[in-house]
């Protein structure tokens, strides 16, 4: 019974065939030999070592490696060691002892947050604060917690707005703020980090400010649809952009409602997620064009404004799975993989109504592999191992350089770009590794990942 049904489905769903060069079998079919998980985990680990070696050789002490020019890039006038901080817990999980030792020494000896410049509150929270907290959780050295607490103290002035929703930028030395026009992701992606810090330090203040920001934003949802918009003034709580989606600028707000509900047993967050997911599926889910996608609409009317989807949206299959909706999660992951296969690597943005690439950049993003990891965890279906293998192999093929891994300027011609973002080490390679290495390395059900893939331990009570 099983095989003919599967074959029929495959005939109806061309998206499940691997079309680009080098892959002749199907994802769902059983023609391939089983994926050798141990060999794949070793390959991903080697890829991490290669990326890290490039950083060590050409960008040591800086934020990021430029993998083509073999130079260093800093986000600010002074490095905040973005790559080592973001990549540290991946080294621990991969058992890379000597790399972890040298990264740890660099971080503990020279990471200094007393800097007179403005940083993005969101990026610094998810990469630096999240990275340092996870470093403490998995390494145990209190030096990491001290750095994390020092950083949080410097970021906290960002929340001093009339509404409690944070400003986008904060000066780490003076506490001055700027950027009152923000978005759901930058307002509502703090509670995993700040809440965990409260748990670790016993100081409830961190939890309180981050939760207030998130709940204030939730309170500003449309009374008609239940959706949030794209841009909000944190001084008066008025929406400046009313386009609603699950994509960039909104994504991790929804992710954190669900994850905070699970990590902290927070009933307000649970309630907000339960209501939001109904609205998302009612107004943004789109099955008109074959498969399941999530598009854009106007937040009050629910009127569709765009059939756009992209690399960032791909995280949502994982959130659907974590939220218990495995049916939609599987459908969306099939679309995610279809997007990946369109040019051999996923684009930043796609019009799914016409399967037309709108922005061909690939920034070494993790979300597609992240969702694949969630789906494999929940289903143990071999097809997700195959998807992950294909995605990882195309990164090897198109992004690997002699100094590290490079983003792609346009996946339609695979021209490389001189960027290796820190999330490649924090997220992309971590999720790829965890798919193949499995629960022996990290028990999925015992952690919640922040949006930068830093695993926070689930502590009962
Ligand atoms: C990461 O910094 C985080 O995953 C964030 O939530 C979205 N963008 C990047 C990765 O694509």
mmCIF file of N, CA and C in Angstrom, residues 186-285:
data_model
loop_
_atom_site.group_PDB
_atom_site.id
_atom_site.type_symbol
_atom_site.label_atom_id
_atom_site.label_comp_id
_atom_site.label_asym_id
_atom_site.label_seq_id
_atom_site.Cartn_x
_atom_site.Cartn_y
_atom_site.Cartn_z
ATOM 1 N N UNK A 186 12.227 43.493 16.451
ATOM 2 C CA UNK A 186 13.195 44.201 17.305
ATOM 3 C C UNK A 186 12.602 44.584 18.655
ATOM 4 N N UNK A 187 11.279 44.583 18.745
ATOM 5 C CA UNK A 187 10.635 44.859 20.034
ATOM 6 C C UNK A 187 10.439 43.565 20.834
ATOM 7 N N UNK A 188 10.089 42.509 20.131
ATOM 8 C CA UNK A 188 9.604 41.310 20.827
ATOM 9 C C UNK A 188 10.548 40.124 20.809
ATOM 10 N N UNK A 189 11.860 40.375 20.601
ATOM 11 C CA UNK A 189 12.799 39.239 20.570
ATOM 12 C C UNK A 189 13.834 39.398 21.677
ATOM 13 N N UNK A 190 13.359 39.496 22.903
ATOM 14 C CA UNK A 190 14.275 39.740 24.021
ATOM 15 C C UNK A 190 14.033 38.763 25.171
ATOM 16 N N UNK A 191 12.849 38.193 25.245
ATOM 17 C CA UNK A 191 12.457 37.504 26.489
ATOM 18 C C UNK A 191 13.231 36.212 26.748
ATOM 19 N N UNK A 192 13.616 35.503 25.712
ATOM 20 C CA UNK A 192 14.386 34.266 25.934
ATOM 21 C C UNK A 192 15.712 34.614 26.635
ATOM 22 N N UNK A 193 16.389 35.656 26.135
ATOM 23 C CA UNK A 193 17.694 36.040 26.693
ATOM 24 C C UNK A 193 17.521 36.677 28.073
ATOM 25 N N UNK A 194 16.653 37.677 28.157
ATOM 26 C CA UNK A 194 16.486 38.402 29.427
ATOM 27 C C UNK A 194 15.847 37.518 30.497
ATOM 28 N N UNK A 195 14.924 36.682 30.088
ATOM 29 C CA UNK A 195 14.276 35.778 31.047
ATOM 30 C C UNK A 195 15.257 34.761 31.592
ATOM 31 N N UNK A 196 16.113 34.239 30.716
ATOM 32 C CA UNK A 196 17.116 33.271 31.180
ATOM 33 C C UNK A 196 18.106 33.957 32.112
ATOM 34 N N UNK A 197 18.436 35.202 31.785
ATOM 35 C CA UNK A 197 19.355 35.943 32.660
ATOM 36 C C UNK A 197 18.714 36.151 34.041
ATOM 37 N N UNK A 198 17.441 36.418 34.082
ATOM 38 C CA UNK A 198 16.751 36.535 35.375
ATOM 39 C C UNK A 198 16.841 35.235 36.149
ATOM 40 N N UNK A 199 16.630 34.131 35.449
ATOM 41 C CA UNK A 199 16.713 32.824 36.122
ATOM 42 C C UNK A 199 18.120 32.582 36.673
ATOM 43 N N UNK A 200 19.126 32.945 35.884
ATOM 44 C CA UNK A 200 20.505 32.656 36.300
ATOM 45 C C UNK A 200 21.021 33.601 37.383
ATOM 46 N N UNK A 201 20.499 34.840 37.401
ATOM 47 C CA UNK A 201 21.018 35.817 38.373
ATOM 48 C C UNK A 201 20.079 36.010 39.564
ATOM 49 N N UNK A 202 18.824 35.572 39.408
ATOM 50 C CA UNK A 202 17.847 35.807 40.480
ATOM 51 C C UNK A 202 17.285 37.224 40.447
ATOM 52 N N UNK A 203 17.640 38.011 39.435
ATOM 53 C CA UNK A 203 17.127 39.386 39.332
ATOM 54 C C UNK A 203 15.947 39.407 38.348
ATOM 55 N N UNK A 204 14.711 39.594 38.853
ATOM 56 C CA UNK A 204 13.526 39.515 37.980
ATOM 57 C C UNK A 204 13.385 40.670 36.994
ATOM 58 N N UNK A 205 14.160 41.726 37.198
ATOM 59 C CA UNK A 205 14.014 42.946 36.389
ATOM 60 C C UNK A 205 14.175 42.672 34.880
ATOM 61 N N UNK A 206 15.128 41.824 34.537
ATOM 62 C CA UNK A 206 15.363 41.546 33.109
ATOM 63 C C UNK A 206 14.105 40.954 32.471
ATOM 64 N N UNK A 207 13.549 39.974 33.168
ATOM 65 C CA UNK A 207 12.332 39.330 32.660
ATOM 66 C C UNK A 207 11.218 40.366 32.485
ATOM 67 N N UNK A 208 11.092 41.210 33.506
ATOM 68 C CA UNK A 208 9.969 42.159 33.514
ATOM 69 C C UNK A 208 10.033 43.136 32.340
ATOM 70 N N UNK A 209 11.210 43.712 32.073
ATOM 71 C CA UNK A 209 11.267 44.715 30.993
ATOM 72 C C UNK A 209 11.020 44.071 29.624
ATOM 73 N N UNK A 210 11.610 42.893 29.427
ATOM 74 C CA UNK A 210 11.460 42.244 28.117
ATOM 75 C C UNK A 210 10.015 41.781 27.912
ATOM 76 N N UNK A 211 9.403 41.306 28.982
ATOM 77 C CA UNK A 211 8.014 40.836 28.840
ATOM 78 C C UNK A 211 7.070 42.014 28.616
ATOM 79 N N UNK A 212 7.332 43.105 29.314
ATOM 80 C CA UNK A 212 6.474 44.279 29.133
ATOM 81 C C UNK A 212 6.515 44.744 27.668
ATOM 82 N N UNK A 213 7.719 44.783 27.100
ATOM 83 C CA UNK A 213 7.861 45.215 25.703
ATOM 84 C C UNK A 213 7.038 44.310 24.781
ATOM 85 N N UNK A 214 7.179 43.020 25.008
ATOM 86 C CA UNK A 214 6.495 42.039 24.145
ATOM 87 C C UNK A 214 4.970 42.127 24.277
ATOM 88 N N UNK A 215 4.516 42.270 25.509
ATOM 89 C CA UNK A 215 3.069 42.312 25.742
ATOM 90 C C UNK A 215 2.463 43.636 25.288
ATOM 91 N N UNK A 216 3.253 44.713 25.387
ATOM 92 C CA UNK A 216 2.765 46.001 24.879
ATOM 93 C C UNK A 216 2.556 45.902 23.367
ATOM 94 N N UNK A 217 3.511 45.267 22.714
ATOM 95 C CA UNK A 217 3.384 45.078 21.265
ATOM 96 C C UNK A 217 2.154 44.216 20.950
ATOM 97 N N UNK A 218 2.011 43.136 21.683
ATOM 98 C CA UNK A 218 0.854 42.251 21.458
ATOM 99 C C UNK A 218 -0.456 43.040 21.648
ATOM 100 N N UNK A 219 -0.447 43.928 22.647
ATOM 101 C CA UNK A 219 -1.628 44.748 22.922
ATOM 102 C C UNK A 219 -1.958 45.701 21.783
ATOM 103 N N UNK A 220 -1.001 45.939 20.897
ATOM 104 C CA UNK A 220 -1.218 46.841 19.753
ATOM 105 C C UNK A 220 -1.657 46.093 18.500
ATOM 106 N N UNK A 221 -1.923 44.807 18.611
ATOM 107 C CA UNK A 221 -2.356 44.040 17.433
ATOM 108 C C UNK A 221 -3.688 44.589 16.931
ATOM 109 N N UNK A 222 -3.992 44.301 15.701
ATOM 110 C CA UNK A 222 -5.268 44.746 15.143
ATOM 111 C C UNK A 222 -6.419 44.090 15.903
ATOM 112 N N UNK A 223 -7.381 44.893 16.276
ATOM 113 C CA UNK A 223 -8.568 44.364 16.962
ATOM 114 C C UNK A 223 -9.438 43.555 15.992
ATOM 115 N N UNK A 224 -9.220 43.773 14.708
ATOM 116 C CA UNK A 224 -10.053 43.090 13.707
ATOM 117 C C UNK A 224 -9.446 41.739 13.323
ATOM 118 N N UNK A 225 -8.166 41.746 12.959
ATOM 119 C CA UNK A 225 -7.562 40.482 12.486
ATOM 120 C C UNK A 225 -6.738 39.769 13.557
ATOM 121 N N UNK A 226 -6.236 40.515 14.529
ATOM 122 C CA UNK A 226 -5.328 39.916 15.527
ATOM 123 C C UNK A 226 -3.875 39.908 15.084
ATOM 124 N N UNK A 227 -3.582 40.554 13.937
ATOM 125 C CA UNK A 227 -2.210 40.563 13.417
ATOM 126 C C UNK A 227 -1.467 41.839 13.816
ATOM 127 N N UNK A 228 -0.139 41.774 13.799
ATOM 128 C CA UNK A 228 0.653 42.989 13.992
ATOM 129 C C UNK A 228 1.138 43.495 12.639
ATOM 130 N N UNK A 229 1.566 44.762 12.625
ATOM 131 C CA UNK A 229 2.058 45.364 11.384
ATOM 132 C C UNK A 229 3.564 45.219 11.250
ATOM 133 N N UNK A 230 4.163 46.120 10.438
ATOM 134 C CA UNK A 230 5.588 45.971 10.155
ATOM 135 C C UNK A 230 6.457 47.042 10.805
ATOM 136 N N UNK A 231 5.885 48.197 11.168
ATOM 137 C CA UNK A 231 6.698 49.252 11.776
ATOM 138 C C UNK A 231 5.871 49.997 12.812
ATOM 139 N N UNK A 232 6.477 50.234 13.979
ATOM 140 C CA UNK A 232 5.731 50.840 15.089
ATOM 141 C C UNK A 232 6.588 51.909 15.767
ATOM 142 N N UNK A 233 5.936 52.988 16.192
ATOM 143 C CA UNK A 233 6.623 54.057 16.917
ATOM 144 C C UNK A 233 6.619 53.701 18.413
ATOM 145 N N UNK A 234 7.793 53.471 18.972
ATOM 146 C CA UNK A 234 7.840 53.000 20.369
ATOM 147 C C UNK A 234 7.558 54.130 21.357
ATOM 148 N N UNK A 235 7.522 55.376 20.881
ATOM 149 C CA UNK A 235 7.184 56.481 21.789
ATOM 150 C C UNK A 235 5.689 56.564 22.057
ATOM 151 N N UNK A 236 4.884 56.279 21.020
ATOM 152 C CA UNK A 236 3.432 56.413 21.240
ATOM 153 C C UNK A 236 2.649 55.146 20.889
ATOM 154 N N UNK A 237 3.328 54.115 20.426
ATOM 155 C CA UNK A 237 2.649 52.848 20.135
ATOM 156 C C UNK A 237 1.833 52.844 18.852
ATOM 157 N N UNK A 238 2.028 53.880 18.008
ATOM 158 C CA UNK A 238 1.248 53.933 16.743
ATOM 159 C C UNK A 238 1.952 53.153 15.645
ATOM 160 N N UNK A 239 1.150 52.449 14.849
ATOM 161 C CA UNK A 239 1.708 51.716 13.709
ATOM 162 C C UNK A 239 2.077 52.694 12.596
ATOM 163 N N UNK A 240 3.274 52.507 12.048
ATOM 164 C CA UNK A 240 3.761 53.349 10.945
ATOM 165 C C UNK A 240 3.711 52.531 9.658
ATOM 166 N N UNK A 241 3.852 51.226 9.790
ATOM 167 C CA UNK A 241 3.745 50.329 8.644
ATOM 168 C C UNK A 241 2.731 49.248 8.977
ATOM 169 N N UNK A 242 1.759 49.080 8.104
ATOM 170 C CA UNK A 242 0.665 48.164 8.449
ATOM 171 C C UNK A 242 0.670 46.873 7.652
ATOM 172 N N UNK A 243 1.799 46.591 7.004
ATOM 173 C CA UNK A 243 1.869 45.330 6.266
ATOM 174 C C UNK A 243 2.217 44.215 7.251
ATOM 175 N N UNK A 244 1.480 43.145 7.170
ATOM 176 C CA UNK A 244 1.654 42.050 8.114
ATOM 177 C C UNK A 244 2.231 40.824 7.413
ATOM 178 N N UNK A 245 3.166 40.143 8.104
ATOM 179 C CA UNK A 245 3.737 38.910 7.551
ATOM 180 C C UNK A 245 4.384 38.141 8.692
ATOM 181 N N UNK A 246 4.933 36.967 8.363
ATOM 182 C CA UNK A 246 5.729 36.252 9.361
ATOM 183 C C UNK A 246 7.219 36.427 9.057
ATOM 184 N N UNK A 247 7.537 37.264 8.056
ATOM 185 C CA UNK A 247 8.910 37.353 7.552
ATOM 186 C C UNK A 247 9.781 38.340 8.299
ATOM 187 N N UNK A 248 10.903 38.705 7.691
ATOM 188 C CA UNK A 248 11.888 39.593 8.294
ATOM 189 C C UNK A 248 11.239 40.834 8.901
ATOM 190 N N UNK A 249 11.660 41.191 10.093
ATOM 191 C CA UNK A 249 11.089 42.350 10.780
ATOM 192 C C UNK A 249 9.944 41.963 11.700
ATOM 193 N N UNK A 250 9.408 40.774 11.524
ATOM 194 C CA UNK A 250 8.333 40.301 12.405
ATOM 195 C C UNK A 250 8.672 38.918 12.971
ATOM 196 N N UNK A 251 9.246 38.081 12.140
ATOM 197 C CA UNK A 251 9.526 36.660 12.401
ATOM 198 C C UNK A 251 9.725 36.240 13.858
ATOM 199 N N UNK A 252 10.792 36.741 14.486
ATOM 200 C CA UNK A 252 11.142 36.204 15.808
ATOM 201 C C UNK A 252 10.229 36.710 16.931
ATOM 202 N N UNK A 253 9.393 37.714 16.665
ATOM 203 C CA UNK A 253 8.380 38.105 17.666
ATOM 204 C C UNK A 253 7.429 36.929 17.878
ATOM 205 N N UNK A 254 6.918 36.383 16.787
ATOM 206 C CA UNK A 254 6.014 35.224 16.912
ATOM 207 C C UNK A 254 6.753 34.023 17.497
ATOM 208 N N UNK A 255 7.985 33.839 17.003
ATOM 209 C CA UNK A 255 8.808 32.724 17.503
ATOM 210 C C UNK A 255 8.960 32.809 19.026
ATOM 211 N N UNK A 256 9.184 34.026 19.546
ATOM 212 C CA UNK A 256 9.432 34.184 20.989
ATOM 213 C C UNK A 256 8.150 34.075 21.821
ATOM 214 N N UNK A 257 7.004 34.378 21.237
ATOM 215 C CA UNK A 257 5.762 34.155 21.991
ATOM 216 C C UNK A 257 5.661 32.673 22.339
ATOM 217 N N UNK A 258 5.859 31.835 21.326
ATOM 218 C CA UNK A 258 5.738 30.386 21.545
ATOM 219 C C UNK A 258 6.874 29.866 22.431
ATOM 220 N N UNK A 259 8.090 30.254 22.111
ATOM 221 C CA UNK A 259 9.232 29.707 22.853
ATOM 222 C C UNK A 259 9.239 30.176 24.310
ATOM 223 N N UNK A 260 8.800 31.412 24.567
ATOM 224 C CA UNK A 260 8.750 31.885 25.955
ATOM 225 C C UNK A 260 7.665 31.140 26.724
ATOM 226 N N UNK A 261 6.577 30.841 26.034
ATOM 227 C CA UNK A 261 5.512 30.064 26.683
ATOM 228 C C UNK A 261 6.071 28.716 27.138
ATOM 229 N N UNK A 262 6.889 28.102 26.294
ATOM 230 C CA UNK A 262 7.436 26.775 26.626
ATOM 231 C C UNK A 262 8.567 26.890 27.650
ATOM 232 N N UNK A 263 9.492 27.816 27.415
ATOM 233 C CA UNK A 263 10.689 27.900 28.273
ATOM 234 C C UNK A 263 10.348 28.330 29.691
ATOM 235 N N UNK A 264 9.417 29.288 29.819
ATOM 236 C CA UNK A 264 9.133 29.830 31.152
ATOM 237 C C UNK A 264 7.763 29.406 31.679
ATOM 238 N N UNK A 265 7.017 28.649 30.890
ATOM 239 C CA UNK A 265 5.654 28.292 31.302
ATOM 240 C C UNK A 265 4.798 29.545 31.466
ATOM 241 N N UNK A 266 5.082 30.561 30.645
ATOM 242 C CA UNK A 266 4.396 31.852 30.790
ATOM 243 C C UNK A 266 3.029 31.801 30.092
ATOM 244 N N UNK A 267 1.961 31.929 30.879
ATOM 245 C CA UNK A 267 0.616 31.757 30.311
ATOM 246 C C UNK A 267 0.196 32.942 29.433
ATOM 247 N N UNK A 268 0.732 34.149 29.733
ATOM 248 C CA UNK A 268 0.404 35.297 28.861
ATOM 249 C C UNK A 268 0.980 35.071 27.462
ATOM 250 N N UNK A 269 2.217 34.573 27.443
ATOM 251 C CA UNK A 269 2.846 34.306 26.139
ATOM 252 C C UNK A 269 2.090 33.174 25.424
ATOM 253 N N UNK A 270 1.685 32.176 26.169
ATOM 254 C CA UNK A 270 0.928 31.062 25.571
ATOM 255 C C UNK A 270 -0.374 31.565 24.949
ATOM 256 N N UNK A 271 -1.060 32.392 25.702
ATOM 257 C CA UNK A 271 -2.313 32.942 25.232
ATOM 258 C C UNK A 271 -2.092 33.792 23.966
ATOM 259 N N UNK A 272 -1.023 34.603 23.995
ATOM 260 C CA UNK A 272 -0.722 35.470 22.848
ATOM 261 C C UNK A 272 -0.364 34.629 21.619
ATOM 262 N N UNK A 273 0.406 33.559 21.816
ATOM 263 C CA UNK A 273 0.735 32.677 20.691
ATOM 264 C C UNK A 273 -0.521 31.998 20.157
ATOM 265 N N UNK A 274 -1.327 31.460 21.065
ATOM 266 C CA UNK A 274 -2.539 30.738 20.638
ATOM 267 C C UNK A 274 -3.443 31.629 19.784
ATOM 268 N N UNK A 275 -3.567 32.885 20.193
ATOM 269 C CA UNK A 275 -4.407 33.799 19.405
ATOM 270 C C UNK A 275 -3.719 34.200 18.102
ATOM 271 N N UNK A 276 -2.417 34.435 18.188
ATOM 272 C CA UNK A 276 -1.693 34.905 16.998
ATOM 273 C C UNK A 276 -1.664 33.832 15.909
ATOM 274 N N UNK A 277 -1.466 32.589 16.298
ATOM 275 C CA UNK A 277 -1.322 31.547 15.267
ATOM 276 C C UNK A 277 -2.652 31.337 14.521
ATOM 277 N N UNK A 278 -3.749 31.562 15.232
ATOM 278 C CA UNK A 278 -5.055 31.470 14.536
ATOM 279 C C UNK A 278 -5.139 32.567 13.471
ATOM 280 N N UNK A 279 -4.742 33.789 13.859
ATOM 281 C CA UNK A 279 -4.790 34.917 12.915
ATOM 282 C C UNK A 279 -3.831 34.697 11.742
ATOM 283 N N UNK A 280 -2.636 34.196 12.056
ATOM 284 C CA UNK A 280 -1.635 33.961 10.998
ATOM 285 C C UNK A 280 -2.167 32.955 9.983
ATOM 286 N N UNK A 281 -2.739 31.873 10.475
ATOM 287 C CA UNK A 281 -3.233 30.839 9.556
ATOM 288 C C UNK A 281 -4.479 31.292 8.798
ATOM 289 N N UNK A 282 -5.224 32.183 9.422
ATOM 290 C CA UNK A 282 -6.431 32.653 8.753
ATOM 291 C C UNK A 282 -6.115 33.647 7.641
ATOM 292 N N UNK A 283 -5.182 34.571 7.909
ATOM 293 C CA UNK A 283 -4.969 35.662 6.948
ATOM 294 C C UNK A 283 -3.698 35.534 6.107
ATOM 295 N N UNK A 284 -2.680 34.884 6.631
ATOM 296 C CA UNK A 284 -1.400 34.877 5.908
ATOM 297 C C UNK A 284 -1.116 33.564 5.183
ATOM 298 N N UNK A 285 -1.682 32.455 5.707
ATOM 299 C CA UNK A 285 -1.450 31.159 5.054
ATOM 300 C C UNK A 285 -2.101 31.179 3.674
#
